[in-house]
């Protein structure tokens, strides 16, 4: 499955609200999750997404 620009944009758009709601879900289990922790998790996810896009994106020469 190729990671196109559109798929990458959709993943980014869905990941931001999910990351914010992660803090709410953690609150249900009495886990204090600071906003900076959520920001770091989101940053790491987006960094992974950009690496994957670089490896398997539209312009890559990988087989599949």
PDB file of C-alpha atoms in Angstrom:
ATOM      1  CA  UNK A   1       0.000   0.000   0.000  1.00  0.00           C
ATOM      2  CA  UNK A   2       1.489   3.299  -1.087  1.00  0.00           C
ATOM      3  CA  UNK A   3       1.440   6.198   1.318  1.00  0.00           C
ATOM      4  CA  UNK A   4       0.095   9.023  -0.805  1.00  0.00           C
ATOM      5  CA  UNK A   5      -0.095  12.688   0.139  1.00  0.00           C
ATOM      6  CA  UNK A   6      -3.825  12.342   0.693  1.00  0.00           C
ATOM      7  CA  UNK A   7      -3.433   9.345   3.032  1.00  0.00           C
ATOM      8  CA  UNK A   8      -0.691  11.129   4.966  1.00  0.00           C
ATOM      9  CA  UNK A   9      -2.904  14.202   5.347  1.00  0.00           C
ATOM     10  CA  UNK A  10      -5.816  12.081   6.559  1.00  0.00           C
ATOM     11  CA  UNK A  11      -3.576  10.353   9.114  1.00  0.00           C
ATOM     12  CA  UNK A  12      -2.368  13.707  10.390  1.00  0.00           C
ATOM     13  CA  UNK A  13      -5.917  15.072  10.567  1.00  0.00           C
ATOM     14  CA  UNK A  14      -7.149  12.064  12.557  1.00  0.00           C
ATOM     15  CA  UNK A  15      -4.122  11.832  14.823  1.00  0.00           C
ATOM     16  CA  UNK A  16      -4.445  15.311  16.342  1.00  0.00           C
ATOM     17  CA  UNK A  17      -7.903  14.847  17.952  1.00  0.00           C
ATOM     18  CA  UNK A  18      -7.027  11.294  18.964  1.00  0.00           C
ATOM     19  CA  UNK A  19      -3.909  12.542  20.738  1.00  0.00           C
ATOM     20  CA  UNK A  20      -5.931  15.171  22.589  1.00  0.00           C
ATOM     21  CA  UNK A  21      -8.615  12.671  23.581  1.00  0.00           C
ATOM     22  CA  UNK A  22      -5.882  10.341  24.828  1.00  0.00           C
ATOM     23  CA  UNK A  23      -5.571  12.703  27.767  1.00  0.00           C
ATOM     24  CA  UNK A  24      -9.292  12.350  28.507  1.00  0.00           C
ATOM     25  CA  UNK A  25      -9.171   8.558  28.328  1.00  0.00           C
ATOM     26  CA  UNK A  26      -6.189   8.532  30.682  1.00  0.00           C
ATOM     27  CA  UNK A  27      -8.230  10.649  33.095  1.00  0.00           C
ATOM     28  CA  UNK A  28     -10.900   7.941  33.273  1.00  0.00           C
ATOM     29  CA  UNK A  29      -8.246   5.610  34.693  1.00  0.00           C
ATOM     30  CA  UNK A  30      -6.972   8.244  37.166  1.00  0.00           C
ATOM     31  CA  UNK A  31      -3.761   8.758  35.211  1.00  0.00           C
ATOM     32  CA  UNK A  32      -2.534  12.339  35.103  1.00  0.00           C
ATOM     33  CA  UNK A  33      -1.221  12.916  31.591  1.00  0.00           C
ATOM     34  CA  UNK A  34       0.249  16.398  31.169  1.00  0.00           C
ATOM     35  CA  UNK A  35      -0.337  18.278  27.953  1.00  0.00           C
ATOM     36  CA  UNK A  36       3.396  18.261  27.210  1.00  0.00           C
ATOM     37  CA  UNK A  37       3.362  14.433  27.255  1.00  0.00           C
ATOM     38  CA  UNK A  38       0.536  14.388  24.724  1.00  0.00           C
ATOM     39  CA  UNK A  39       2.437  16.884  22.578  1.00  0.00           C
ATOM     40  CA  UNK A  40       5.562  14.702  22.685  1.00  0.00           C
ATOM     41  CA  UNK A  41       3.579  11.586  21.756  1.00  0.00           C
ATOM     42  CA  UNK A  42       1.962  13.433  18.833  1.00  0.00           C
ATOM     43  CA  UNK A  43       5.329  14.808  17.710  1.00  0.00           C
ATOM     44  CA  UNK A  44       6.841  11.311  17.735  1.00  0.00           C
ATOM     45  CA  UNK A  45       3.887   9.929  15.765  1.00  0.00           C
ATOM     46  CA  UNK A  46       4.155  12.688  13.178  1.00  0.00           C
ATOM     47  CA  UNK A  47       7.914  12.188  12.912  1.00  0.00           C
ATOM     48  CA  UNK A  48       7.322   8.464  12.298  1.00  0.00           C
ATOM     49  CA  UNK A  49       4.704   9.324   9.687  1.00  0.00           C
ATOM     50  CA  UNK A  50       7.114  11.627   7.841  1.00  0.00           C
ATOM     51  CA  UNK A  51       9.833   8.967   7.914  1.00  0.00           C
ATOM     52  CA  UNK A  52       7.417   6.386   6.525  1.00  0.00           C
ATOM     53  CA  UNK A  53       6.287   8.843   3.866  1.00  0.00           C
ATOM     54  CA  UNK A  54       9.913   9.414   2.929  1.00  0.00           C
ATOM     55  CA  UNK A  55      10.512   5.670   2.641  1.00  0.00           C
ATOM     56  CA  UNK A  56       7.240   4.525   1.080  1.00  0.00           C
ATOM     57  CA  UNK A  57       5.713   7.738  -0.273  1.00  0.00           C
ATOM     58  CA  UNK A  58       4.610   8.548  -3.800  1.00  0.00           C
ATOM     59  CA  UNK A  59       8.043   9.432  -5.114  1.00  0.00           C
ATOM     60  CA  UNK A  60       9.913   6.476  -3.592  1.00  0.00           C
ATOM     61  CA  UNK A  61      11.503   3.797  -5.747  1.00  0.00           C
ATOM     62  CA  UNK A  62      10.577   0.879  -3.440  1.00  0.00           C
ATOM     63  CA  UNK A  63       8.967  -2.202  -4.904  1.00  0.00           C
ATOM     64  CA  UNK A  64       5.280  -2.993  -4.331  1.00  0.00           C
TER      65      UNK A  64
END
